[in-house]
Coordinates of C-alpha atoms in Angstrom, one line a residue:
Chain A
M1 CA 0.0 0.0 0.0
I2 CA 2.8 2.5 1.0
D3 CA 4.7 1.4 -2.2
L4 CA 1.7 2.2 -4.3
I5 CA 1.1 5.6 -2.6
R6 CA 4.8 6.5 -3.3
A7 CA 4.3 5.4 -6.9
E8 CA 1.2 7.5 -7.3
V9 CA 2.9 10.6 -5.7
L10 CA 5.8 10.1 -8.2
K11 CA 3.3 9.9 -11.1
L12 CA 1.7 13.2 -10.0
R13 CA 5.0 14.9 -9.5
S14 CA 6.5 13.7 -12.8
T15 CA 3.8 15.1 -15.1
R16 CA 2.1 18.4 -15.4
T17 CA -1.4 17.2 -14.8
A18 CA -1.6 18.2 -11.1
L19 CA 0.3 21.5 -11.7
G20 CA -2.1 22.1 -14.6
L21 CA -5.1 21.6 -12.3
L22 CA -3.6 24.1 -9.8
I23 CA -2.9 26.7 -12.5
A24 CA -6.4 26.3 -14.0
A25 CA -8.0 26.5 -10.6
I26 CA -6.1 29.7 -9.8
V27 CA -6.9 31.2 -13.2
V28 CA -10.7 30.5 -13.0
S29 CA -11.0 31.6 -9.4
V30 CA -8.4 34.2 -8.5
G31 CA -8.8 35.9 -11.9
P32 CA -12.5 36.7 -11.6
A33 CA -12.1 37.6 -7.9
I34 CA -9.5 40.2 -8.9
L35 CA -11.7 41.6 -11.7
V36 CA -14.9 41.7 -9.6
M37 CA -13.2 43.2 -6.5
S38 CA -11.3 45.8 -8.6
L39 CA -14.0 46.9 -11.1
F40 CA -17.3 46.5 -9.3
P41 CA -18.8 49.6 -7.7
R42 CA -18.1 49.8 -4.0
D43 CA -21.7 49.7 -2.9
L44 CA -22.1 46.3 -4.6
L45 CA -19.1 44.9 -2.7
E46 CA -20.0 46.3 0.7
G47 CA -21.3 44.0 3.3
E48 CA -21.3 40.2 3.8
E49 CA -22.9 39.2 0.5
G50 CA -21.0 41.4 -1.9
A51 CA -17.5 40.1 -1.1
M52 CA -18.8 36.6 -0.7
A53 CA -20.3 36.7 -4.2
A54 CA -17.0 37.9 -5.6
A55 CA -15.2 35.0 -3.9
A56 CA -17.7 32.5 -5.1
T57 CA -17.7 33.6 -8.7
G58 CA -14.8 31.5 -9.8
L59 CA -14.5 29.1 -6.9
T60 CA -17.6 27.2 -8.0
L61 CA -15.7 26.1 -11.1
V62 CA -12.9 24.5 -9.2
P63 CA -14.8 21.4 -8.1
V64 CA -15.7 20.8 -11.8
L65 CA -12.0 21.0 -12.7
A66 CA -11.3 18.6 -9.9
V67 CA -13.7 16.0 -11.4
V68 CA -11.9 16.4 -14.7
F69 CA -8.6 16.0 -12.9
G70 CA -9.8 12.8 -11.4
I71 CA -11.0 11.5 -14.8
L72 CA -7.6 12.4 -16.4
G73 CA -5.7 10.6 -13.6
M74 CA -7.2 7.2 -14.6
T75 CA -7.9 7.6 -18.3
N76 CA -4.3 8.8 -18.9
E77 CA -3.2 5.4 -17.8
Y78 CA -5.1 3.8 -20.7
R79 CA -4.4 6.6 -23.1
H80 CA -0.6 6.4 -22.7
G81 CA -0.6 2.6 -22.2
T82 CA 1.0 3.0 -18.7
I83 CA -1.7 0.8 -17.3
T84 CA 0.3 -2.3 -18.6
Y85 CA 3.2 -1.4 -16.3
T86 CA 0.9 -0.3 -13.5
Y87 CA -0.9 -3.7 -13.4
L88 CA 2.4 -5.6 -14.0
A89 CA 3.8 -4.0 -10.9
T90 CA 0.6 -4.4 -8.9
P91 CA -1.7 -7.1 -10.3
R92 CA -4.2 -6.4 -7.5
R93 CA -6.4 -3.9 -9.5
L94 CA -8.7 -3.1 -6.6
L95 CA -5.7 -1.7 -4.7
V96 CA -4.5 0.3 -7.7
I97 CA -7.9 2.0 -8.1
A98 CA -8.4 2.6 -4.4
V99 CA -4.9 4.2 -3.9
K100 CA -5.4 6.4 -7.0
L101 CA -8.8 7.5 -5.8
I102 CA -7.5 8.4 -2.3
C103 CA -4.4 10.2 -3.6
Y104 CA -6.3 12.2 -6.2
A105 CA -9.0 13.1 -3.7
L106 CA -6.4 14.5 -1.4
V107 CA -4.7 16.5 -4.2
G108 CA -8.1 17.8 -5.3
A109 CA -8.9 19.0 -1.8
A110 CA -5.4 20.5 -1.4
V111 CA -5.8 22.5 -4.7
M112 CA -9.2 23.7 -3.5
A113 CA -7.7 24.8 -0.2
I114 CA -4.8 26.7 -1.9
T115 CA -7.2 28.3 -4.4
A116 CA -9.7 29.4 -1.7
L117 CA -6.9 30.9 0.4
L118 CA -5.7 32.9 -2.6
V119 CA -9.2 34.2 -3.3
V120 CA -9.6 35.2 0.4
A121 CA -6.2 36.9 0.2
V122 CA -7.3 38.8 -2.9
I123 CA -10.6 39.9 -1.2
A124 CA -8.8 41.0 1.9
L125 CA -6.1 42.9 -0.1
V126 CA -8.5 44.7 -2.4
T127 CA -11.0 45.6 0.3
A128 CA -8.1 47.1 2.3
L129 CA -6.8 49.0 -0.8
R130 CA -10.2 50.3 -1.8
G131 CA -11.2 51.1 1.7
I132 CA -14.3 48.8 1.5
G133 CA -15.6 47.5 4.8
S134 CA -14.2 44.1 5.4
P135 CA -16.8 41.3 5.7
S136 CA -17.1 39.8 9.1
W137 CA -16.1 36.3 7.8
L138 CA -12.6 37.7 7.2
D139 CA -12.1 38.4 10.8
T140 CA -9.6 36.0 12.4
A141 CA -12.0 35.2 15.2
T142 CA -14.7 34.2 12.7
V143 CA -12.4 32.2 10.5
S144 CA -11.2 30.2 13.5
D145 CA -14.6 29.5 15.0
A146 CA -15.9 25.9 14.9
E147 CA -18.7 26.5 12.5
T148 CA -16.6 28.3 9.9
L149 CA -13.9 25.6 10.2
R150 CA -16.6 23.0 9.7
D151 CA -17.9 24.8 6.6
I152 CA -14.4 25.1 5.1
G153 CA -13.7 21.4 5.9
M154 CA -16.9 20.3 4.3
F155 CA -16.1 22.3 1.2
L156 CA -12.7 20.6 0.9
V157 CA -14.4 17.2 1.6
A158 CA -16.9 17.9 -1.2
V159 CA -14.1 18.7 -3.7
G160 CA -12.1 15.6 -2.5
F161 CA -15.2 13.5 -3.1
M162 CA -15.7 14.9 -6.5
T163 CA -12.1 14.2 -7.5
G164 CA -12.4 10.7 -6.3
F165 CA -15.7 10.4 -8.2
G166 CA -13.8 11.4 -11.3
V167 CA -11.2 8.7 -10.8
G168 CA -14.0 6.2 -10.5
L169 CA -15.6 7.4 -13.6
G170 CA -12.3 7.3 -15.5
A171 CA -11.7 3.7 -14.4
L172 CA -15.2 2.8 -15.4
F173 CA -15.3 4.3 -18.8
R174 CA -11.6 4.4 -19.8
A175 CA -12.0 6.6 -22.9
Q176 CA -10.8 10.1 -22.0
V177 CA -12.5 12.5 -24.3
P178 CA -16.0 11.0 -24.2
T179 CA -15.8 10.7 -20.4
V180 CA -14.7 14.3 -19.8
A181 CA -17.1 15.7 -22.3
G182 CA -20.0 13.6 -20.9
V183 CA -19.3 14.6 -17.4
L184 CA -19.0 18.3 -18.2
I185 CA -22.3 18.2 -20.2
W186 CA -24.0 16.4 -17.4
A187 CA -22.6 18.5 -14.5
L188 CA -22.9 21.9 -16.2
A189 CA -26.1 21.5 -18.2
I190 CA -28.2 18.4 -17.8
E191 CA -28.1 18.3 -14.0
N192 CA -28.9 22.1 -13.8
I193 CA -31.8 21.7 -16.2
I194 CA -33.2 18.7 -14.2
T195 CA -32.8 20.6 -11.0
A196 CA -34.6 23.7 -12.5
V197 CA -37.5 21.6 -13.9
R198 CA -37.8 19.0 -11.1
P199 CA -36.0 20.4 -8.0
G200 CA -37.2 17.4 -5.9
V201 CA -35.3 15.1 -8.2
G202 CA -32.3 17.5 -8.8
I203 CA -31.2 17.6 -5.2
Y204 CA -30.4 13.9 -5.4
L205 CA -28.3 14.1 -8.5
P206 CA -24.6 13.5 -7.9
F207 CA -22.9 16.9 -8.5
T208 CA -25.8 18.7 -6.7
V209 CA -25.4 16.3 -3.8
F210 CA -21.6 17.0 -3.6
M211 CA -22.2 20.7 -3.6
Q212 CA -24.8 20.4 -0.8
L213 CA -22.0 19.2 1.4
N214 CA -20.9 22.8 1.2
F215 CA -24.0 24.8 0.7
G216 CA -26.6 22.6 2.3
P217 CA -28.1 23.3 5.7
T218 CA -26.8 21.5 8.8
A219 CA -30.3 19.8 9.1
S220 CA -33.2 19.3 6.8
T221 CA -35.3 22.4 6.5
G222 CA -38.9 22.9 5.5
D223 CA -39.3 26.6 5.0
G224 CA -41.6 26.3 2.0
G225 CA -38.8 26.8 -0.5
L226 CA -36.5 24.1 -2.0
Q227 CA -35.9 21.6 0.7
L228 CA -32.2 20.8 0.5
L229 CA -30.5 17.7 1.9
S230 CA -29.0 18.1 5.3
R231 CA -25.3 17.8 5.4
P232 CA -25.3 14.4 7.0
E233 CA -27.7 13.2 4.2
A234 CA -25.6 14.8 1.5
F235 CA -22.4 13.3 3.1
L236 CA -23.9 9.8 3.1
L237 CA -25.4 10.1 -0.4
S238 CA -22.0 11.4 -1.7
L239 CA -20.3 8.3 -0.2
A240 CA -23.0 6.1 -1.8
Y241 CA -22.4 7.7 -5.2
I242 CA -18.6 7.2 -4.9
A243 CA -19.1 3.6 -3.6
V244 CA -21.4 2.7 -6.5
V245 CA -19.1 4.1 -9.2
S246 CA -15.9 2.7 -7.6
T247 CA -17.4 -0.7 -7.1
A248 CA -18.5 -0.8 -10.7
A249 CA -15.1 0.5 -11.8
V250 CA -13.3 -2.2 -9.8
Y251 CA -15.7 -4.9 -11.1
I252 CA -15.2 -3.9 -14.7
S253 CA -11.4 -3.3 -14.3
M254 CA -10.8 -6.7 -12.8
R255 CA -12.5 -8.3 -15.8
R256 CA -11.1 -6.0 -18.4
D257 CA -8.3 -7.3 -20.7
V258 CA -5.3 -5.0 -21.0
T259 CA -4.3 -5.6 -24.6
Chain B
M17 CA 11.1 -28.5 -13.7
P18 CA 9.0 -26.2 -16.0
V19 CA 9.0 -22.5 -15.0
I20 CA 6.1 -21.7 -17.3
E21 CA 3.3 -24.1 -17.8
V22 CA 0.4 -23.5 -20.2
E23 CA -2.4 -26.0 -20.5
H24 CA -5.2 -25.9 -23.1
L25 CA -5.1 -22.2 -23.1
S26 CA -7.7 -20.4 -25.3
K27 CA -8.7 -16.8 -25.7
R28 CA -11.6 -15.5 -27.6
F29 CA -12.3 -11.8 -28.2
G30 CA -15.9 -11.3 -28.9
R31 CA -17.6 -14.0 -30.8
K32 CA -15.5 -14.0 -34.0
I33 CA -11.9 -13.7 -33.0
L34 CA -10.3 -16.8 -31.5
A35 CA -6.8 -15.4 -30.8
V36 CA -5.4 -18.4 -29.0
D37 CA -6.8 -21.9 -29.6
D38 CA -6.1 -24.7 -27.1
V39 CA -2.4 -24.0 -26.7
S40 CA -0.3 -26.2 -24.3
F41 CA 3.4 -25.9 -23.7
A42 CA 6.1 -25.8 -21.0
V43 CA 9.3 -23.8 -20.7
E44 CA 12.1 -25.3 -18.7
A45 CA 14.2 -23.4 -16.3
G46 CA 17.4 -21.8 -17.7
T47 CA 16.5 -22.0 -21.3
I48 CA 15.9 -19.4 -24.0
T49 CA 12.7 -20.3 -25.9
G50 CA 11.7 -18.6 -29.1
F51 CA 7.9 -18.0 -29.4
L52 CA 7.6 -17.7 -33.2
G53 CA 4.8 -16.9 -35.5
P54 CA 3.6 -14.3 -38.0
N55 CA 1.9 -11.1 -36.8
G56 CA -1.6 -11.9 -35.4
A57 CA -0.6 -15.5 -34.5
G58 CA -1.6 -15.1 -30.9
K59 CA 1.9 -14.6 -29.3
T60 CA 1.2 -11.3 -27.6
T61 CA -2.2 -12.5 -26.2
T62 CA -0.5 -15.6 -24.8
L63 CA 2.2 -13.6 -23.2
R64 CA -0.3 -11.2 -21.7
M65 CA -2.3 -14.1 -20.3
L66 CA 0.9 -15.4 -18.5
V67 CA 1.0 -12.1 -16.5
D68 CA -2.7 -11.8 -15.9
L69 CA -3.2 -8.8 -18.1
V70 CA -5.6 -10.8 -20.3
R71 CA -8.1 -13.3 -18.9
P72 CA -8.1 -16.7 -20.5
T73 CA -11.4 -17.9 -21.9
A74 CA -10.3 -21.5 -21.1
G75 CA -7.3 -23.3 -19.9
S76 CA -4.7 -22.4 -17.3
V77 CA -1.3 -20.7 -17.0
R78 CA 1.3 -21.1 -14.3
V79 CA 4.5 -19.1 -13.9
L80 CA 6.9 -20.3 -11.2
G81 CA 4.3 -22.7 -9.9
G82 CA 1.3 -20.3 -9.7
R83 CA -0.6 -17.4 -11.2
Y84 CA 1.4 -14.2 -11.7
R85 CA -0.9 -12.2 -9.5
E86 CA -0.5 -14.7 -6.7
L87 CA 3.3 -14.3 -6.6
A88 CA 4.8 -12.2 -3.8
R89 CA 6.2 -9.0 -5.5
P90 CA 5.7 -10.5 -8.9
A91 CA 7.8 -8.0 -10.8
T92 CA 10.9 -9.3 -8.8
R93 CA 10.2 -12.8 -10.1
V94 CA 9.0 -12.2 -13.6
G95 CA 10.1 -9.4 -15.9
A96 CA 7.9 -8.6 -18.9
L97 CA 8.5 -6.5 -21.9
L98 CA 5.1 -6.2 -23.5
D99 CA 4.6 -2.6 -24.7
A100 CA 7.5 -0.4 -25.7
S101 CA 5.1 2.5 -26.2
G102 CA 3.5 2.2 -22.7
F103 CA 5.2 5.3 -21.2
H104 CA 3.9 8.7 -20.5
P105 CA 5.5 10.9 -23.2
G106 CA 6.1 13.8 -20.8
R107 CA 7.9 11.7 -18.2
S108 CA 11.6 11.1 -18.3
G109 CA 12.8 7.5 -18.8
R110 CA 14.2 7.5 -15.3
N111 CA 11.0 8.6 -13.7
A112 CA 9.0 6.0 -15.6
L113 CA 11.3 3.4 -14.1
R114 CA 11.2 5.0 -10.6
I115 CA 7.4 4.7 -10.7
V116 CA 7.4 1.1 -11.6
A117 CA 10.1 0.3 -9.0
A118 CA 8.2 2.1 -6.3
A119 CA 4.9 0.3 -7.1
A120 CA 6.6 -3.1 -7.4
G121 CA 8.5 -2.6 -4.1
I122 CA 11.8 -2.7 -5.9
D123 CA 14.8 -0.7 -4.4
A124 CA 15.2 2.6 -6.2
T125 CA 18.9 1.9 -6.7
R126 CA 17.9 -0.7 -9.3
V127 CA 16.6 2.0 -11.6
D128 CA 20.1 3.3 -12.5
A129 CA 21.5 -0.2 -12.7
A130 CA 18.7 -1.2 -15.2
L131 CA 19.3 1.9 -17.3
E132 CA 23.0 1.2 -17.4
M133 CA 22.3 -2.4 -18.4
V134 CA 20.3 -1.3 -21.5
E135 CA 22.8 1.6 -22.2
L136 CA 20.3 4.3 -21.7
T137 CA 22.0 6.2 -18.8
G138 CA 22.8 9.2 -21.0
A139 CA 19.1 9.7 -22.0
A140 CA 17.6 8.8 -18.6
R141 CA 16.6 12.3 -17.8
R142 CA 15.1 13.1 -21.2
A143 CA 11.3 13.0 -21.7
V144 CA 10.2 9.8 -23.4
K145 CA 8.6 11.7 -26.2
G146 CA 12.1 12.5 -27.5
Y147 CA 13.1 8.8 -27.6
S148 CA 13.4 6.8 -30.8
M149 CA 11.5 3.5 -31.1
G150 CA 14.7 1.6 -30.3
M151 CA 15.3 3.7 -27.2
K152 CA 11.7 3.1 -26.0
Q153 CA 12.3 -0.6 -26.6
R154 CA 15.4 -0.5 -24.4
L155 CA 13.5 1.4 -21.8
A156 CA 10.8 -1.3 -21.8
L157 CA 13.6 -3.9 -21.5
A158 CA 15.0 -1.9 -18.5
C159 CA 11.6 -2.0 -17.0
A160 CA 11.5 -5.8 -17.3
L161 CA 14.9 -6.0 -15.7
L162 CA 14.2 -3.7 -12.8
G163 CA 13.4 -6.5 -10.3
D164 CA 16.3 -8.6 -11.4
P165 CA 13.8 -11.4 -12.2
E166 CA 14.5 -15.1 -12.8
V167 CA 12.0 -15.2 -15.7
L168 CA 11.9 -12.8 -18.6
L169 CA 9.0 -12.6 -21.1
L170 CA 9.9 -10.5 -24.1
D171 CA 7.4 -9.6 -26.8
E172 CA 9.1 -8.7 -30.0
P173 CA 12.1 -7.1 -28.2
A174 CA 13.9 -6.4 -31.5
N175 CA 11.1 -4.2 -32.8
G176 CA 12.6 -0.8 -33.7
L177 CA 16.2 -1.8 -33.0
D178 CA 18.8 -1.1 -35.7
P179 CA 21.1 -3.9 -36.7
E180 CA 23.6 -3.0 -34.0
G181 CA 20.8 -3.0 -31.5
I182 CA 19.7 -6.5 -32.6
R183 CA 23.2 -7.8 -32.2
W184 CA 23.3 -6.2 -28.8
L185 CA 20.0 -7.9 -27.9
R186 CA 21.4 -11.3 -29.0
G187 CA 24.4 -10.8 -26.7
F188 CA 22.1 -9.6 -23.9
L189 CA 19.9 -12.7 -24.2
R190 CA 22.9 -15.0 -24.2
A191 CA 24.2 -13.3 -21.1
R192 CA 20.9 -13.8 -19.3
A193 CA 20.8 -17.5 -20.3
A194 CA 24.4 -17.9 -19.0
E195 CA 23.2 -16.5 -15.7
G196 CA 20.7 -19.4 -15.6
R197 CA 17.6 -17.2 -16.2
T198 CA 14.6 -18.4 -18.2
V199 CA 13.7 -16.3 -21.3
L200 CA 10.6 -16.6 -23.4
V201 CA 11.0 -14.3 -26.4
S202 CA 8.5 -13.8 -29.1
S203 CA 9.3 -12.7 -32.6
H204 CA 7.9 -12.7 -36.1
V205 CA 11.4 -12.2 -37.6
L206 CA 13.0 -15.6 -37.3
A207 CA 16.5 -14.6 -38.1
E208 CA 16.5 -12.4 -35.0
V209 CA 16.3 -15.3 -32.6
E210 CA 17.7 -18.2 -34.7
Q211 CA 21.2 -17.8 -33.3
T212 CA 20.0 -17.3 -29.7
V213 CA 17.3 -19.7 -28.7
D214 CA 17.5 -23.3 -27.4
D215 CA 13.9 -24.3 -28.0
V216 CA 11.1 -22.9 -30.2
L217 CA 7.4 -22.8 -30.0
I218 CA 5.8 -22.2 -33.4
I219 CA 2.3 -20.7 -33.4
S220 CA 0.1 -19.7 -36.3
K221 CA -3.6 -18.5 -36.3
G222 CA -3.8 -19.2 -32.5
K223 CA -2.7 -22.8 -32.7
L224 CA 0.6 -24.2 -31.6
L225 CA 2.1 -26.0 -34.6
A226 CA 5.4 -27.3 -33.1
Q227 CA 7.6 -27.2 -30.1
G228 CA 11.0 -28.5 -29.1
P229 CA 14.7 -27.9 -29.6
I230 CA 15.6 -26.5 -33.0
S231 CA 17.9 -29.5 -33.6
R232 CA 15.1 -31.9 -33.1
L233 CA 12.7 -30.0 -35.3
A234 CA 15.4 -29.6 -38.0
A235 CA 16.1 -33.3 -38.0
G236 CA 12.6 -34.0 -39.0
A237 CA 12.5 -31.4 -41.7
A238 CA 13.5 -31.9 -45.3
P239 CA 16.8 -30.2 -46.4
V240 CA 16.6 -27.5 -49.0
V241 CA 18.3 -27.8 -52.4
R242 CA 19.6 -24.5 -53.8
A243 CA 20.0 -24.4 -57.6
R244 CA 21.0 -21.6 -59.9
S245 CA 20.4 -21.8 -63.6
P246 CA 20.0 -19.4 -66.6
Q247 CA 17.0 -21.5 -67.5
A248 CA 15.5 -21.5 -63.9
E249 CA 11.9 -21.0 -65.1
K250 CA 12.0 -24.1 -67.2
L251 CA 13.7 -26.1 -64.4
E252 CA 11.1 -24.8 -61.9
A253 CA 8.2 -26.1 -64.1
L254 CA 9.9 -29.5 -64.5
L255 CA 10.4 -29.9 -60.8
K256 CA 6.9 -28.8 -59.9
A257 CA 5.5 -31.3 -62.4
R258 CA 7.3 -34.0 -60.3
G259 CA 5.7 -32.7 -57.1
A260 CA 8.5 -30.6 -55.7
A261 CA 7.9 -27.3 -53.8
V262 CA 9.9 -24.6 -55.5
N263 CA 10.5 -21.0 -54.7
R264 CA 12.2 -19.0 -57.5
L265 CA 13.8 -15.6 -57.4
E266 CA 15.1 -14.9 -61.0
A267 CA 17.8 -17.5 -61.6
A268 CA 17.9 -18.9 -58.0
L269 CA 15.7 -21.8 -56.9
A270 CA 15.0 -23.1 -53.4
I271 CA 13.6 -26.7 -53.8
R272 CA 12.0 -28.9 -51.2
G273 CA 11.2 -32.5 -51.9
P274 CA 13.8 -34.0 -54.3
G275 CA 17.4 -34.4 -53.3
S276 CA 20.3 -32.6 -55.1
A277 CA 21.0 -35.7 -57.2
E278 CA 17.5 -35.9 -58.5
V279 CA 17.5 -32.1 -59.3
G280 CA 20.8 -32.6 -61.2
E281 CA 19.5 -35.5 -63.1
V282 CA 16.3 -33.6 -64.2
A283 CA 18.4 -30.7 -65.4
H284 CA 20.8 -33.0 -67.3
A285 CA 18.0 -35.0 -68.9
N286 CA 16.4 -31.8 -70.2
G287 CA 19.6 -30.2 -71.3
L288 CA 19.5 -27.4 -68.8
V289 CA 22.6 -25.6 -67.6
L290 CA 23.3 -25.5 -63.8
H291 CA 25.6 -22.8 -62.3
E292 CA 25.1 -24.0 -58.7
L293 CA 23.7 -27.0 -57.0
L294 CA 23.9 -27.6 -53.2
T295 CA 22.0 -29.0 -50.2
E296 CA 21.4 -26.9 -47.2
Q297 CA 20.1 -27.8 -43.7
P298 CA 16.9 -25.8 -43.2
S299 CA 17.0 -22.5 -41.4
L300 CA 14.5 -21.7 -38.7
E301 CA 12.6 -19.8 -41.4
D302 CA 12.5 -22.8 -43.7
L303 CA 11.4 -24.9 -40.7
F304 CA 8.6 -22.5 -39.9
L305 CA 7.4 -22.4 -43.5
Q306 CA 7.5 -26.1 -43.8
I307 CA 5.6 -26.7 -40.5
A308 CA 3.1 -24.0 -41.2
G309 CA 2.7 -25.2 -44.8
T310 CA 2.2 -28.8 -43.7
R311 CA -0.5 -27.9 -41.2
R312 CA -2.2 -25.7 -43.7
E313 CA -2.4 -28.7 -46.2
Q314 CA -3.8 -30.8 -43.4

């Protein structure tokens, strides 16, 4: 197991895929944050919601990039034929997929953490430079309280789950371009359309479930609007999605000929 | 005691393609065995089944007494060269080997030793995308050697190698055999392995046609009579009429069936001039053609 983790870390360090994810995540999240905070009128940025909206503009795209990163992690093995050497070194395919899933989930979460920190730094810097009232969630005391730390933690867990989900999808479908295209179309279009038309169904769809880990209430609510899943429900359903995809991926991979 | 045992092995891809058809053979320890056959004969599929990359449809394979995946640290017992292009193009050759070594639980110091063994040390830090086909082949060989294994499975190792590389490969294989290792090497170019192997397995269209030491197979094969004549076309027709198998390239004939005396008599009786007439023991290529031809007729 330790040997496999070392090999996986070496794989990540010796190509530009992980670095590419970090750069892409920074570009899509920090770039818009700088633009919004620099160009938007002060009154739109004042208060809790204004700065939060600026922060969230690009950060919402990072989890989607993380899914793609997970898919690439597995499909690249087939695309470049390295899967032959991977399975020769470790014929236990279950272990190969499990270790890759865990490693990629951790990298996805780490990239999310770095990106979020950079966005917060940009907001803090620009609010200070423009003399905009700093939102309360930037106060050290708020950031370090238990609830905020739990929110941050759940966001990172959600991104880690989505990256692992991507690894499972990559192992299941193997073909890189169709898998990435299919997931992007599903996550960015189909799931949103279903959620808009049938919200009661939409909240149970995978990417919406993952995001409810971050944005969902801490318990089920019934305020007359859309009833989101509680965080524990979203957490369990996320695990179920990952378990189903991973089990299918392992089942197929163990029977798949590497020719 | 056999190191590799294959019994009634078959592999079917889909409904139509029977890639390997009821193949059985054994490879003894410390021998170099040539696994010979034309492209598409089923060599690669058989080798991949030996290391659990492809699941057999029927039959069984055992390497060192068990399944590859059941061996402890299998890459330290069995080295396999199966895919010279199976490296990430953006990764250096050295890193590609470091990854395999780490995953297989092989000491990292073996990486440089393996690179030196295949004479790739100078290019070790270059990205694989800049490697020639021959260099990728050597890198794949280094990968197989990483664990210093007692069994080597090499699938078309001479692909992409220049003549100097092929000569190097022959020396390399002989050195491994001298160390007492077992090598199963597949090739569709018979001349590549003819001077190196102890035993051969001949496979065509998924079926094993013959197996055994070259000397034994050669003893059962008819010699080839070589003749050269300015009237080769006429001689060819006369010999074919007598049931001989004749291949002609301009004035040169390769004749299977009649002996040199009979060929000379036919030429003399018909007033044909001969510039050359000799009997040769069949080469591995001749053997292969004879065996494959005989089976086809059956």
